[in-house]
Amino acid sequence: MARKHSPTVPPYRPQVGELVRDLTSDRDVVYMDTRGGLAYVRPVGGGVERTVDPAGLRPLPGGPTVVVHLVPASPRTRAESGEGAA
């Protein structure tokens, strides 16, 4: 009896900063990176980064959404910013 070969689907590879679904926690998370065979994700809106199995990440319906967090720069003195220099 011949075995049917199921087509192999390549693992999903999200972009850094992409909003993805973590199937292990059933939550949307932000993908940060993959290192040493583990995917690093953090909660939407910020928080502690954690590791998950990359095979448990799925794209959200409707296509990729990249999350951008703007971090305000520390206040600079006038001398550092070049203001007031003559």
Tab-separated table of C-alpha atoms in Angstrom, residues 29-75:
chain	number	residue	atom	x	y	z
A	29	VAL	CA	2.139	39.194	20.257
A	30	VAL	CA	4.887	41.198	18.561
A	31	TYR	CA	7.612	39.086	16.966
A	32	MET	CA	11.096	40.322	17.895
A	33	ASP	CA	13.615	37.753	16.600
A	34	THR	CA	14.563	34.079	16.397
A	35	ARG	CA	17.785	32.930	18.043
A	36	GLY	CA	18.962	29.462	18.963
A	37	GLY	CA	15.800	27.877	17.622
A	38	LEU	CA	13.481	29.979	19.812
A	39	ALA	CA	11.289	32.895	18.769
A	40	TYR	CA	11.336	35.992	20.970
A	41	VAL	CA	8.005	37.775	21.334
A	42	ARG	CA	6.567	40.448	23.590
A	43	PRO	CA	3.043	41.593	24.436
A	44	VAL	CA	1.355	44.202	22.273
A	45	GLY	CA	1.968	47.588	23.883
A	46	GLY	CA	5.261	46.501	25.444
A	47	GLY	CA	6.245	44.283	28.282
A	48	VAL	CA	8.604	41.468	29.110
A	49	GLU	CA	10.005	39.565	26.160
A	50	ARG	CA	9.619	35.781	26.294
A	51	THR	CA	10.593	32.803	24.164
A	52	VAL	CA	8.194	30.539	22.288
A	53	ASP	CA	8.430	27.731	19.757
A	54	PRO	CA	8.523	29.416	16.315
A	55	ALA	CA	6.264	26.653	14.950
A	56	GLY	CA	3.486	28.040	17.181
A	57	LEU	CA	3.415	31.473	15.495
A	58	ARG	CA	0.845	32.246	12.815
A	59	PRO	CA	0.074	35.338	10.736
A	60	LEU	CA	-3.037	37.294	11.596
A	61	PRO	CA	-5.941	37.217	9.155
A	62	GLY	CA	-5.762	40.109	6.718
A	63	GLY	CA	-2.002	40.063	6.233
A	64	PRO	CA	1.016	41.259	8.155
A	65	THR	CA	0.760	44.246	10.463
A	66	VAL	CA	3.991	45.781	11.699
A	67	VAL	CA	3.933	47.352	15.139
A	68	VAL	CA	6.065	50.443	15.603
A	69	HIS	CA	6.930	51.777	19.036
A	70	LEU	CA	8.390	55.264	19.188
A	71	VAL	CA	10.746	55.806	22.063
A	72	PRO	CA	11.238	59.446	22.995
A	73	ALA	CA	14.829	60.586	23.032
A	74	SER	CA	16.286	61.733	26.298
A	75	PRO	CA	16.258	65.513	26.672
